[in-house]
């Protein structure tokens, strides 16, 4: 009894601290681009959407309806569901593994970073995970006795999951396989109450199926065909190290051991223990196998969460055995993992820390720059004629600006990104995709960094074909240009087909990013501007002009940009000598300012260099 009370108090203390920490992080973390689009979907309520069923959008709409149009209100329903998750894990553990193990399972659910961070962002994984624990709890109860209460809980979980994400289909496959594995589970298929629950769960997929039937199966084709190569690649090899890191290595190994024990036939194990372990083993193994043929470009580290939720009660029981000597390392490292995960989320909200990561592959681009962009857009619109329209270059810009400006109906250009994320059909349904040149003055907002650098010229030329020559752009630089936006004032009534004029492109060959250079060093590379060419190039250090480059050297860029129409090609090379005082030694940010022959002035993204003080005698 004393140990049970201690376990209960520990769970409540850990859960409370985690909820407070998640609330603080959720209030400070900038809006993620997918969250912004779910907000936009919530402002266009429907039964289903091109990328997802309706639940995520409905929860987002509920949040802002209750708390207003700000980030914490948007995330509040997801925080609530995330806070309830450990309680359901605890309930499952208490019922089938004993009270102490149940409270410990709940504590592990709080500390497991992949589960403990759920709810910080308004993402479909939160209702999907909650639906999973409902189904697991109900399934375990049904193995003992098929009654109306567990059947109702199963129906609720199945319906919630079907309305959350296509990936809930994997939960259904793993759950069905685990039930068919067990004799007690196979008997349930003859119970009318269970069949009724399954019917309710099946009907919850109807809105999504109807949407696909009405829209040429666009959602199904994107989720099941277009986003996945379905060809063997090495991406699946990352599953074990990535999951070990994100679940913390000792806890990850303990969960794998529980899964292995459940697959091996053991009469001593209760049916409920085997059901939960089999579900976890089948789900984890399935995701591991799919990793070798599915999408490796977008993150999928959160996919195994349902498997770990099923394995936590058995893991808590394993850790409480006398033979388990590494119990404390498991708990301690899991706690450190959760702190690290929450700290990483909090770091994204700190401008200085975010800026320090600029130029690295870890820069959180999808969180960064939206507030400065919205402020710049408002200033630009104030200086333009009344009735000026706002036009976003892609769905990310449209959704984020829409949330910041309170307008869910911003027009968006067709863009490869819209198709890569399955959002293009939805934008067309909302009649927000702009295909014709604007007839009235329009402020076009582009985010070139949303495409690979090699695709920028083709993208700009495609814009010219649709909109006509592009006017000089105002540059909005965030975090040294790691996030960079272009604001272009389109006059209205542009003439597509005229000679293309587009924003400038540039590259610094020397010094390389992160290089150590003396106080006197050379800068070189190339730069060009479609249609009109460049007049001059200035070299910047920490935003200040430190040199004027000699521009016009021969530099062949045809291998990377064979379709360039800059009239000065191939004389687009530049070189400059920077001479700094010794006092300026240290890490600096090297950039360019590109002056076009049309009067445009564009700042190019900066790269870090380290100025090394000259040694005596040099």
Coordinates of C-alpha atoms in Angstrom, one line a residue:
X1 CA 0.0 0.0 0.0
X2 CA 2.8 2.4 0.8
X3 CA 4.6 1.6 -2.4
X4 CA 1.4 2.2 -4.3
X5 CA 0.9 5.6 -2.7
X6 CA 4.5 6.5 -3.5
X7 CA 4.0 5.4 -7.1
X8 CA 0.8 7.4 -7.3
X9 CA 2.4 10.6 -5.9
X10 CA 5.3 10.2 -8.2
X11 CA 3.1 10.0 -11.3
X12 CA 1.0 13.0 -10.3
X13 CA 4.1 15.1 -9.5
X14 CA 5.8 14.2 -12.8
X15 CA 2.6 14.7 -14.8
X16 CA 1.9 18.1 -13.2
X17 CA 5.4 19.3 -13.9
X18 CA 5.3 18.1 -17.4
X19 CA 1.9 19.7 -18.1
X20 CA 3.2 23.1 -16.8
X21 CA 6.3 22.8 -18.9
X22 CA 4.4 21.9 -22.0
X23 CA 2.0 24.8 -21.4
X24 CA 5.0 27.2 -21.2
X25 CA 6.6 25.8 -24.3
X26 CA 3.3 25.8 -26.3
X27 CA 2.8 29.4 -25.4
X28 CA 6.3 30.4 -26.6
X29 CA 6.9 28.1 -29.6
X30 CA 6.3 29.8 -32.9
X31 CA 3.6 28.4 -35.1
X32 CA 4.7 25.5 -37.2
X33 CA 3.6 25.7 -40.9
X34 CA 1.4 22.6 -40.7
X35 CA -0.4 24.0 -37.7
X36 CA -1.1 27.1 -39.7
X37 CA -2.6 25.1 -42.4
X38 CA -4.8 23.1 -40.0
X39 CA -6.0 26.5 -38.6
X40 CA -6.9 27.5 -42.2
X41 CA -8.7 24.2 -42.6
X42 CA -10.6 24.9 -39.4
X43 CA -11.7 28.2 -40.8
X44 CA -13.2 26.3 -43.7
X45 CA -15.0 23.5 -41.8
X46 CA -15.6 20.3 -43.7
X47 CA -15.9 16.6 -43.0
X48 CA -12.6 15.9 -44.6
X49 CA -9.7 17.6 -46.4
X50 CA -7.1 16.8 -49.1
X51 CA -4.4 15.9 -46.6
X52 CA -6.3 14.6 -43.6
X53 CA -9.7 13.6 -42.1
X54 CA -11.4 16.4 -40.3
X55 CA -10.5 15.9 -36.6
X56 CA -7.3 18.0 -36.5
X57 CA -9.0 21.0 -38.2
X58 CA -12.0 20.7 -35.9
X59 CA -9.9 20.7 -32.8
X60 CA -7.9 23.7 -34.1
X61 CA -11.2 25.6 -34.7
X62 CA -12.4 24.7 -31.2
X63 CA -9.2 26.1 -29.7
X64 CA -9.4 29.5 -31.4
X65 CA -13.2 29.7 -30.9
X66 CA -12.7 29.3 -27.2
X67 CA -9.5 31.3 -26.7
X68 CA -9.1 33.6 -29.6
X69 CA -6.8 33.8 -32.6
X70 CA -3.4 33.1 -31.0
X71 CA -1.0 30.2 -30.9
X72 CA -1.7 28.9 -27.3
X73 CA -5.5 28.8 -27.9
X74 CA -5.0 26.9 -31.2
X75 CA -2.9 24.3 -29.3
X76 CA -5.1 24.1 -26.2
X77 CA -7.3 21.1 -27.2
X78 CA -4.2 19.2 -28.2
X79 CA -2.6 19.9 -24.9
X80 CA -5.6 18.6 -23.1
X81 CA -5.6 15.3 -25.2
X82 CA -1.8 15.0 -24.6
X83 CA -2.3 15.4 -20.9
X84 CA -5.0 12.7 -20.8
X85 CA -2.8 10.1 -22.6
X86 CA -0.7 9.1 -19.6
X87 CA -3.8 8.6 -17.5
X88 CA -5.1 6.0 -20.1
X89 CA -1.8 4.2 -20.1
X90 CA -1.9 4.2 -16.3
X91 CA -5.5 2.8 -16.4
X92 CA -4.4 0.0 -18.7
X93 CA -1.4 -0.8 -16.6
X94 CA -3.4 -0.8 -13.3
X95 CA -6.1 -3.1 -14.5
X96 CA -3.8 -5.8 -16.0
X97 CA -0.3 -5.4 -14.4
X98 CA -1.2 -4.2 -10.9
X99 CA -1.6 -0.8 -9.3
X100 CA 2.1 0.0 -8.8
X101 CA 3.0 -1.0 -12.3
X102 CA 0.1 1.0 -13.6
X103 CA 1.2 4.2 -12.0
X104 CA 4.8 3.6 -13.2
X105 CA 3.5 3.0 -16.7
X106 CA 1.7 6.4 -16.6
X107 CA 5.0 8.0 -15.4
X108 CA 6.9 6.4 -18.2
X109 CA 4.3 7.7 -20.7
X110 CA 5.0 11.2 -19.3
X111 CA 8.8 10.8 -19.5
X112 CA 9.0 9.0 -22.9
X113 CA 10.0 12.0 -25.1
X114 CA 7.9 11.0 -28.1
X115 CA 4.8 10.8 -25.9
X116 CA 5.6 13.4 -23.3
X117 CA 5.9 16.2 -26.0
X118 CA 2.5 15.4 -27.6
X119 CA 0.2 18.3 -27.5
X120 CA 2.8 21.1 -27.7
X121 CA 1.8 21.5 -31.3
X122 CA -1.6 21.2 -33.0
X123 CA -0.8 18.1 -35.0
X124 CA -2.9 15.0 -35.9
X125 CA -0.6 12.7 -34.0
X126 CA -2.2 13.8 -30.8
X127 CA -5.8 12.6 -31.5
X128 CA -4.3 9.6 -33.3
X129 CA -2.4 8.6 -30.2
X130 CA -5.4 9.2 -27.9
X131 CA -7.5 7.0 -30.1
X132 CA -4.9 4.3 -29.9
X133 CA -4.9 4.2 -26.1
X134 CA -8.7 4.1 -26.1
X135 CA -8.6 1.1 -28.4
X136 CA -5.9 -0.7 -26.5
X137 CA -7.6 -0.2 -23.2
X138 CA -10.9 -1.4 -24.7
X139 CA -9.3 -4.3 -26.5
X140 CA -7.7 -5.6 -23.3
X141 CA -11.0 -5.4 -21.4
X142 CA -12.8 -7.2 -24.2
X143 CA -10.4 -10.1 -23.9
X144 CA -11.6 -10.7 -20.4
X145 CA -15.3 -10.1 -21.0
X146 CA -17.2 -8.6 -23.9
X147 CA -19.5 -6.0 -22.4
X148 CA -21.2 -2.8 -23.5
X149 CA -18.8 -0.5 -21.8
X150 CA -15.6 -1.7 -23.4
X151 CA -17.4 -2.1 -26.7
X152 CA -18.5 1.6 -26.5
X153 CA -14.9 2.6 -25.7
X154 CA -13.7 0.7 -28.6
X155 CA -16.2 2.3 -30.9
X156 CA -15.2 5.8 -29.7
X157 CA -11.5 5.0 -30.2
X158 CA -12.0 3.6 -33.7
X159 CA -14.1 6.6 -34.7
X160 CA -11.6 9.1 -33.3
X161 CA -8.7 7.4 -35.0
X162 CA -10.5 7.2 -38.4
X163 CA -11.2 11.0 -38.1
X164 CA -7.6 11.7 -37.2
X165 CA -5.2 10.4 -39.9
X166 CA -4.8 7.8 -42.7
X167 CA -2.0 6.3 -40.5
X168 CA -4.6 5.0 -38.1
X169 CA -5.1 2.3 -40.7
X170 CA -1.8 0.9 -39.4
X171 CA -3.2 0.8 -35.9
X172 CA -6.2 -1.2 -37.2
X173 CA -3.9 -3.7 -39.0
X174 CA -1.7 -4.2 -35.9
X175 CA -4.7 -4.5 -33.6
X176 CA -6.5 -7.0 -35.8
X177 CA -3.4 -9.1 -36.2
X178 CA -2.8 -9.2 -32.4
X179 CA -6.4 -10.2 -31.8
X180 CA -6.4 -12.9 -34.4
X181 CA -3.1 -14.2 -32.9
X182 CA -4.9 -15.0 -29.6
X183 CA -7.7 -17.6 -29.2
X184 CA -9.6 -15.2 -26.9
X185 CA -9.3 -12.5 -29.6
X186 CA -10.6 -14.7 -32.3
X187 CA -13.8 -15.5 -30.3
X188 CA -14.6 -11.7 -30.1
X189 CA -15.4 -11.6 -33.8
X190 CA -18.6 -13.5 -33.1
X191 CA -19.8 -11.0 -30.4
X192 CA -22.5 -8.6 -31.7
X193 CA -21.4 -5.8 -29.5
X194 CA -17.9 -6.0 -30.8
X195 CA -19.2 -6.2 -34.4
X196 CA -21.3 -3.1 -33.7
X197 CA -18.3 -1.2 -32.4
X198 CA -16.3 -2.2 -35.5
X199 CA -19.2 -1.0 -37.7
X200 CA -19.2 2.4 -36.0
X201 CA -15.4 2.6 -36.5
X202 CA -15.9 1.7 -40.2
X203 CA -18.5 4.3 -40.7
X204 CA -16.2 7.0 -39.4
X205 CA -14.0 6.5 -42.5
X206 CA -17.0 7.4 -44.7
X207 CA -16.4 11.2 -44.9
X208 CA -12.8 10.6 -46.0
X209 CA -13.8 8.1 -48.6
X210 CA -16.5 10.4 -49.9
X211 CA -14.0 13.2 -50.2
X212 CA -11.7 11.0 -52.2
X213 CA -14.5 9.8 -54.5
X214 CA -15.6 13.3 -55.2
X215 CA -12.0 14.5 -55.9
X216 CA -10.4 11.8 -57.9
X217 CA -8.9 9.9 -55.0
X218 CA -6.4 12.8 -54.6
X219 CA -5.9 12.2 -50.8
X220 CA -5.5 8.5 -51.2
X221 CA -3.1 8.9 -54.1
X222 CA -1.0 11.4 -52.2
X223 CA -0.8 9.4 -48.9
X224 CA -0.4 6.0 -50.4
X225 CA 1.3 6.5 -53.8
X226 CA 2.7 9.9 -54.6
X227 CA 4.7 10.7 -51.5
X228 CA 6.3 7.3 -51.3
X229 CA 8.9 5.8 -53.7
X230 CA 7.8 2.2 -53.0
X231 CA 11.3 1.1 -54.0
X232 CA 14.0 -0.2 -51.8
X233 CA 16.3 2.3 -50.2
X234 CA 18.4 2.4 -47.1
X235 CA 16.2 4.8 -45.1
X236 CA 14.9 2.0 -42.9
X237 CA 18.3 1.5 -41.4
X238 CA 17.8 4.7 -39.4
X239 CA 14.9 3.3 -37.5
X240 CA 16.8 1.7 -34.7
X241 CA 19.3 4.5 -33.9
X242 CA 16.7 7.2 -34.3
X243 CA 14.1 5.5 -32.2
X244 CA 16.7 4.6 -29.6
X245 CA 17.7 8.3 -29.4
X246 CA 14.2 9.6 -29.3
X247 CA 12.8 7.0 -26.8
X248 CA 16.1 7.1 -24.9
X249 CA 18.3 4.0 -25.3
X250 CA 17.6 2.1 -22.0
X251 CA 13.9 2.5 -22.2
X252 CA 13.9 1.6 -25.9
X253 CA 15.8 -1.6 -25.2
X254 CA 13.4 -2.5 -22.4
X255 CA 10.4 -2.0 -24.7
X256 CA 11.9 -4.1 -27.4
X257 CA 12.5 -6.9 -24.8
X258 CA 8.8 -6.7 -23.8
X259 CA 7.8 -7.0 -27.5
X260 CA 10.1 -10.0 -28.0
X261 CA 8.7 -11.8 -24.9
X262 CA 5.1 -11.2 -26.1
X263 CA 5.8 -12.8 -29.5
X264 CA 7.3 -15.9 -28.0
X265 CA 4.6 -18.4 -26.9
X266 CA 4.4 -18.3 -23.1
X267 CA 1.5 -19.8 -21.2
X268 CA 2.3 -17.7 -18.1
X269 CA 1.4 -14.5 -19.8
X270 CA -2.1 -13.2 -19.5
X271 CA -4.0 -12.6 -22.8
X272 CA -4.1 -8.9 -22.1
X273 CA -0.3 -8.8 -21.6
X274 CA 0.2 -10.7 -24.9
X275 CA -2.3 -8.5 -26.7
X276 CA -0.5 -5.3 -25.8
X277 CA 2.9 -6.7 -26.4
X278 CA 1.9 -8.3 -29.8
X279 CA 0.3 -5.0 -30.9
X280 CA 3.5 -3.1 -30.0
X281 CA 5.7 -5.7 -31.7
X282 CA 3.6 -5.9 -34.9
X283 CA 3.3 -2.1 -35.2
X284 CA 7.0 -1.4 -34.6
X285 CA 8.1 -4.2 -36.9
X286 CA 5.7 -3.0 -39.6
X287 CA 7.0 0.6 -39.4
X288 CA 10.6 -0.7 -39.5
X289 CA 9.9 -2.7 -42.7
X290 CA 8.0 0.2 -44.3
X291 CA 11.0 2.5 -43.7
X292 CA 12.8 0.8 -46.5
X293 CA 10.2 1.7 -49.2
X294 CA 8.3 4.7 -47.9
X295 CA 9.0 8.5 -47.9
X296 CA 12.4 9.4 -46.5
X297 CA 12.3 13.1 -47.3
X298 CA 9.8 14.1 -44.6
X299 CA 10.1 13.2 -40.9
X300 CA 8.5 9.9 -39.8
X301 CA 10.2 9.5 -36.4
X302 CA 6.8 9.9 -34.7
X303 CA 5.1 7.0 -36.5
X304 CA 6.0 4.3 -33.9
X305 CA 4.3 6.1 -31.0
X306 CA 1.3 3.7 -31.0
X307 CA 3.7 0.8 -30.6
X308 CA 5.4 2.4 -27.6
X309 CA 2.1 3.3 -26.0
X310 CA 1.1 -0.4 -26.0
X311 CA 4.5 -1.6 -24.6
X312 CA 4.7 0.8 -21.7
X313 CA 2.6 -1.1 -19.2
X314 CA 4.6 -4.3 -19.8
X315 CA 7.8 -2.3 -19.6
X316 CA 6.9 -0.9 -16.2
X317 CA 6.3 -4.4 -15.0
X318 CA 9.6 -5.5 -16.4
X319 CA 11.5 -2.7 -14.7
X320 CA 9.9 -3.5 -11.3
X321 CA 11.2 -7.1 -11.2
X322 CA 14.0 -7.7 -8.8
X323 CA 16.4 -8.8 -11.5
X324 CA 16.2 -5.5 -13.3
X325 CA 19.3 -3.7 -12.0
X326 CA 19.2 -0.9 -14.6
X327 CA 15.8 0.4 -13.4
X328 CA 17.3 3.7 -12.3
X329 CA 19.2 4.4 -15.5
X330 CA 16.0 3.8 -17.5
X331 CA 14.0 6.3 -15.4
X332 CA 16.8 8.9 -15.1
X333 CA 17.8 8.9 -18.8
X334 CA 14.1 9.0 -19.8
X335 CA 13.7 12.1 -17.6
X336 CA 16.7 13.7 -19.2
X337 CA 15.4 12.9 -22.6
X338 CA 12.1 14.7 -21.9
X339 CA 13.9 17.7 -20.5
X340 CA 16.1 17.8 -23.6
X341 CA 13.1 17.5 -26.0
X342 CA 11.2 20.3 -24.2
X343 CA 14.4 22.3 -24.1
X344 CA 14.9 21.9 -27.9
X345 CA 11.4 23.1 -28.5
X346 CA 11.9 26.1 -26.2
X347 CA 15.2 26.9 -27.9
X348 CA 13.4 27.4 -31.2
X349 CA 11.5 30.2 -29.6
X350 CA 14.6 32.0 -28.5
X351 CA 15.8 34.3 -31.4
X352 CA 19.5 34.3 -30.5
X353 CA 19.6 30.5 -30.3
X354 CA 17.7 30.1 -33.5
X355 CA 19.9 32.6 -35.3
X356 CA 23.0 30.8 -34.1
X357 CA 21.8 27.7 -35.9
X358 CA 21.5 29.6 -39.2
X359 CA 23.4 27.9 -42.0
X360 CA 23.2 24.5 -40.5
X361 CA 20.9 21.6 -41.4
X362 CA 19.3 21.9 -38.0
X363 CA 17.9 25.4 -38.6
X364 CA 14.1 25.3 -37.8
X365 CA 13.0 26.9 -41.0
X366 CA 9.3 25.9 -40.6
X367 CA 9.1 27.8 -37.3
X368 CA 11.1 30.9 -38.2
X369 CA 10.5 34.3 -39.6
X370 CA 6.7 34.5 -39.8
X371 CA 6.3 37.4 -37.4
X372 CA 8.9 39.7 -39.0
X373 CA 7.4 38.8 -42.4
X374 CA 3.9 39.7 -41.3
X375 CA 5.1 43.0 -40.0
X376 CA 7.0 43.7 -43.3
X377 CA 3.9 42.8 -45.3
X378 CA 1.7 45.1 -43.3
X379 CA 4.1 48.0 -43.8
X380 CA 4.3 47.3 -47.5
X381 CA 0.5 47.1 -47.9
X382 CA 0.1 50.4 -46.1
X383 CA 2.3 52.1 -48.8
X384 CA 0.4 50.5 -51.7
X385 CA -3.0 51.7 -53.2
X386 CA -6.2 50.9 -51.4
X387 CA -7.7 47.5 -52.5
X388 CA -4.2 45.9 -53.0
X389 CA -4.4 42.2 -52.9
X390 CA -2.0 39.9 -51.1
X391 CA -0.7 36.8 -53.0
X392 CA 1.4 34.1 -51.4
X393 CA 3.9 32.1 -53.3
X394 CA 3.1 28.8 -51.6
X395 CA 0.8 27.2 -49.0
X396 CA 3.2 27.7 -46.2
X397 CA 3.4 31.5 -46.7
X398 CA -0.3 31.7 -47.3
X399 CA -1.2 29.8 -44.1
X400 CA 1.3 31.5 -41.9
X401 CA 0.4 35.0 -43.2
X402 CA -3.3 34.1 -43.0
X403 CA -3.0 33.3 -39.3
X404 CA -0.8 36.3 -38.5
X405 CA -3.2 38.7 -40.4
X406 CA -6.4 36.9 -39.5
X407 CA -7.3 36.1 -43.1
X408 CA -7.9 32.4 -44.0
X409 CA -8.6 33.3 -47.6
X410 CA -5.3 34.5 -48.9
X411 CA -4.7 33.6 -52.5
X412 CA -1.8 31.2 -53.2
X413 CA 0.1 30.5 -56.4
X414 CA 0.5 27.0 -57.7
X415 CA 3.8 25.7 -56.3
X416 CA 5.6 22.4 -56.2
X417 CA 5.5 22.6 -52.4
X418 CA 1.7 22.5 -52.5
X419 CA 1.7 19.3 -54.3
X420 CA 4.6 17.7 -52.3
X421 CA 2.5 18.2 -49.1
X422 CA -0.9 17.2 -50.6
X423 CA -2.4 20.7 -50.2
X424 CA -2.9 21.7 -53.8
X425 CA -6.3 20.0 -54.2
X426 CA -7.6 21.7 -51.1
X427 CA -6.5 25.1 -52.2
X428 CA -8.3 24.6 -55.5
X429 CA -11.4 23.5 -53.7
X430 CA -11.4 26.7 -51.6
X431 CA -10.8 28.6 -54.9
X432 CA -7.7 30.1 -53.4
X433 CA -5.2 29.0 -56.1
X434 CA -4.4 32.0 -58.3
X435 CA -3.6 31.0 -61.9
X436 CA -4.2 34.2 -63.8
X437 CA -2.1 37.5 -63.7
X438 CA -3.6 39.8 -61.1
X439 CA -5.9 42.5 -62.6
X440 CA -5.4 44.9 -59.6
X441 CA -2.3 45.9 -57.6
X442 CA -1.0 42.9 -55.7
X443 CA 1.8 42.3 -53.2
X444 CA 3.4 39.0 -54.0
X445 CA 5.3 37.2 -51.2
X446 CA 7.8 34.6 -52.1
X447 CA 9.9 32.3 -50.0
X448 CA 12.7 31.1 -52.5
X449 CA 14.2 28.8 -49.8
X450 CA 11.2 26.5 -50.0
X451 CA 12.7 25.1 -53.1
X452 CA 16.2 23.6 -53.8
X453 CA 18.6 26.3 -55.0
X454 CA 19.1 24.6 -58.3
X455 CA 15.3 25.0 -59.0
X456 CA 15.1 28.8 -58.3
X457 CA 15.8 30.0 -61.8
X458 CA 13.2 27.7 -63.4
X459 CA 10.7 28.7 -60.7
X460 CA 11.3 32.4 -61.4
X461 CA 11.0 31.9 -65.1
X462 CA 7.7 30.0 -64.5
X463 CA 6.5 33.0 -62.5
X464 CA 7.4 35.3 -65.4
X465 CA 5.4 33.1 -67.8
X466 CA 2.3 33.5 -65.5
X467 CA 2.7 37.0 -64.2
X468 CA 4.9 38.9 -66.6
X469 CA 8.3 40.5 -65.7
X470 CA 8.8 40.6 -61.9
X471 CA 9.4 44.1 -60.4
X472 CA 12.2 44.8 -58.0
X473 CA 11.9 42.9 -54.8
X474 CA 12.2 44.0 -51.2
X475 CA 14.1 41.5 -49.2
X476 CA 13.1 40.4 -45.7
X477 CA 16.0 38.7 -44.0
X478 CA 15.5 36.6 -40.9
X479 CA 18.4 34.9 -39.0
X480 CA 21.1 36.1 -41.4
X481 CA 19.0 35.1 -44.3
X482 CA 18.5 31.4 -43.3
X483 CA 14.9 32.4 -43.8
X484 CA 14.5 34.9 -46.6
X485 CA 11.4 36.4 -48.2
X486 CA 10.9 38.6 -51.3
X487 CA 8.1 41.2 -51.5
X488 CA 7.2 42.2 -55.0
X489 CA 4.7 44.9 -55.9
X490 CA 2.8 43.7 -59.0
X491 CA 1.1 46.7 -60.7
X492 CA -1.9 44.7 -62.0
X493 CA -2.6 44.0 -65.7
X494 CA 0.9 42.5 -66.2
X495 CA 1.7 41.1 -69.6
X496 CA 2.9 37.4 -69.6
X497 CA 5.1 36.7 -72.5
X498 CA 7.3 39.7 -72.1
X499 CA 11.0 39.3 -71.5
X500 CA 11.6 37.8 -68.0
X501 CA 12.9 39.9 -65.3
X502 CA 13.5 38.0 -62.0
X503 CA 15.2 38.3 -58.6
X504 CA 18.9 37.8 -58.6
X505 CA 20.9 34.6 -57.9
X506 CA 24.3 34.4 -56.4
X507 CA 26.9 32.1 -55.0
X508 CA 30.0 32.7 -52.9
X509 CA 32.8 30.3 -53.9
X510 CA 35.4 31.6 -51.5
X511 CA 35.6 31.6 -48.5
X512 CA 33.5 28.6 -47.9
X513 CA 30.9 28.7 -45.1
X514 CA 32.5 28.4 -41.6
X515 CA 36.0 28.9 -43.0
X516 CA 38.7 30.6 -41.0
X517 CA 40.2 33.6 -42.8
X518 CA 42.8 36.2 -41.9
X519 CA 41.8 39.8 -41.4
X520 CA 42.6 40.4 -45.1
X521 CA 40.9 37.9 -47.3
X522 CA 39.4 37.5 -50.8
X523 CA 35.7 37.0 -51.6
X524 CA 34.7 35.6 -54.9
X525 CA 31.9 33.9 -56.7
X526 CA 29.2 34.7 -59.3
X527 CA 25.9 36.6 -59.4
X528 CA 23.3 37.4 -62.1
X529 CA 19.8 38.8 -62.6
X530 CA 17.5 37.6 -65.3
X531 CA 16.5 40.0 -68.0
X532 CA 18.4 43.1 -66.9
X533 CA 21.7 42.0 -65.3
X534 CA 23.5 43.4 -62.3
X535 CA 25.2 46.8 -62.0
X536 CA 27.4 46.1 -59.0
X537 CA 28.0 43.7 -56.1
X538 CA 28.8 44.8 -52.5
X539 CA 30.3 42.6 -49.8
X540 CA 28.8 42.8 -46.4
X541 CA 30.1 41.7 -43.0
X542 CA 27.5 41.6 -40.2
X543 CA 25.2 43.7 -42.4
X544 CA 27.7 46.5 -43.1
X545 CA 29.4 47.2 -46.5
X546 CA 33.1 46.4 -46.2
X547 CA 34.0 46.2 -49.9
X548 CA 32.9 46.9 -53.5
X549 CA 33.4 43.8 -55.7
X550 CA 34.9 43.9 -59.2
X551 CA 32.0 42.5 -61.3
X552 CA 32.1 41.1 -64.8
X553 CA 34.7 38.4 -64.7
X554 CA 34.0 35.4 -67.0
X555 CA 32.3 32.7 -65.1
X556 CA 30.4 29.8 -66.8
X557 CA 27.3 28.9 -64.9
X558 CA 25.6 27.2 -67.8
X559 CA 26.0 23.7 -66.3
X560 CA 23.8 24.7 -63.4
X561 CA 21.6 27.3 -65.1
X562 CA 21.6 26.6 -68.9
X563 CA 18.4 28.7 -69.4
X564 CA 19.7 31.9 -67.9
X565 CA 18.8 35.0 -69.9
X566 CA 21.0 37.5 -68.1
X567 CA 22.3 39.8 -70.9
X568 CA 25.8 39.8 -69.2
X569 CA 26.3 36.1 -69.3
X570 CA 28.9 34.6 -69.0
X571 CA 30.6 37.7 -67.4
X572 CA 28.9 37.3 -64.1
X573 CA 31.8 36.6 -61.8
X574 CA 32.9 38.9 -59.0
X575 CA 35.9 39.2 -56.7
X576 CA 36.7 41.5 -53.8
X577 CA 39.4 42.0 -51.2
X578 CA 38.3 42.6 -47.6
X579 CA 40.7 44.3 -45.3
X580 CA 39.6 44.4 -41.6
X581 CA 41.2 45.7 -38.5
X582 CA 42.6 43.1 -36.1
X583 CA 40.0 44.1 -33.6
X584 CA 37.3 42.5 -35.7
X585 CA 38.5 39.0 -35.1
X586 CA 35.8 36.4 -34.3
X587 CA 32.8 34.9 -35.9
X588 CA 31.1 37.1 -38.5
X589 CA 28.4 36.8 -41.1
X590 CA 29.5 37.4 -44.7
X591 CA 26.8 38.5 -47.2
X592 CA 26.2 40.2 -50.5
X593 CA 24.2 43.2 -51.7
X594 CA 23.2 42.9 -55.3
X595 CA 22.3 46.0 -57.3
X596 CA 20.3 45.4 -60.5
X597 CA 20.4 47.5 -63.6
X598 CA 16.7 48.1 -63.0
X599 CA 17.4 49.8 -59.7
X600 CA 16.6 46.8 -57.5
X601 CA 18.7 46.1 -54.4
X602 CA 18.6 42.6 -52.9
X603 CA 20.5 41.3 -49.9
X604 CA 21.8 37.7 -50.3
X605 CA 21.7 35.1 -47.4
X606 CA 24.8 35.4 -45.2
X607 CA 27.2 32.6 -44.3
X608 CA 29.4 32.4 -41.2
X609 CA 33.2 32.9 -41.3
X610 CA 35.7 33.1 -38.5
X611 CA 38.2 36.0 -38.7
X612 CA 41.5 34.9 -37.2
X613 CA 43.8 37.6 -35.9
X614 CA 47.1 37.8 -37.7
X615 CA 50.0 36.3 -35.8
X616 CA 52.9 38.6 -34.8
X617 CA 55.4 39.0 -37.7
X618 CA 52.8 38.2 -40.4

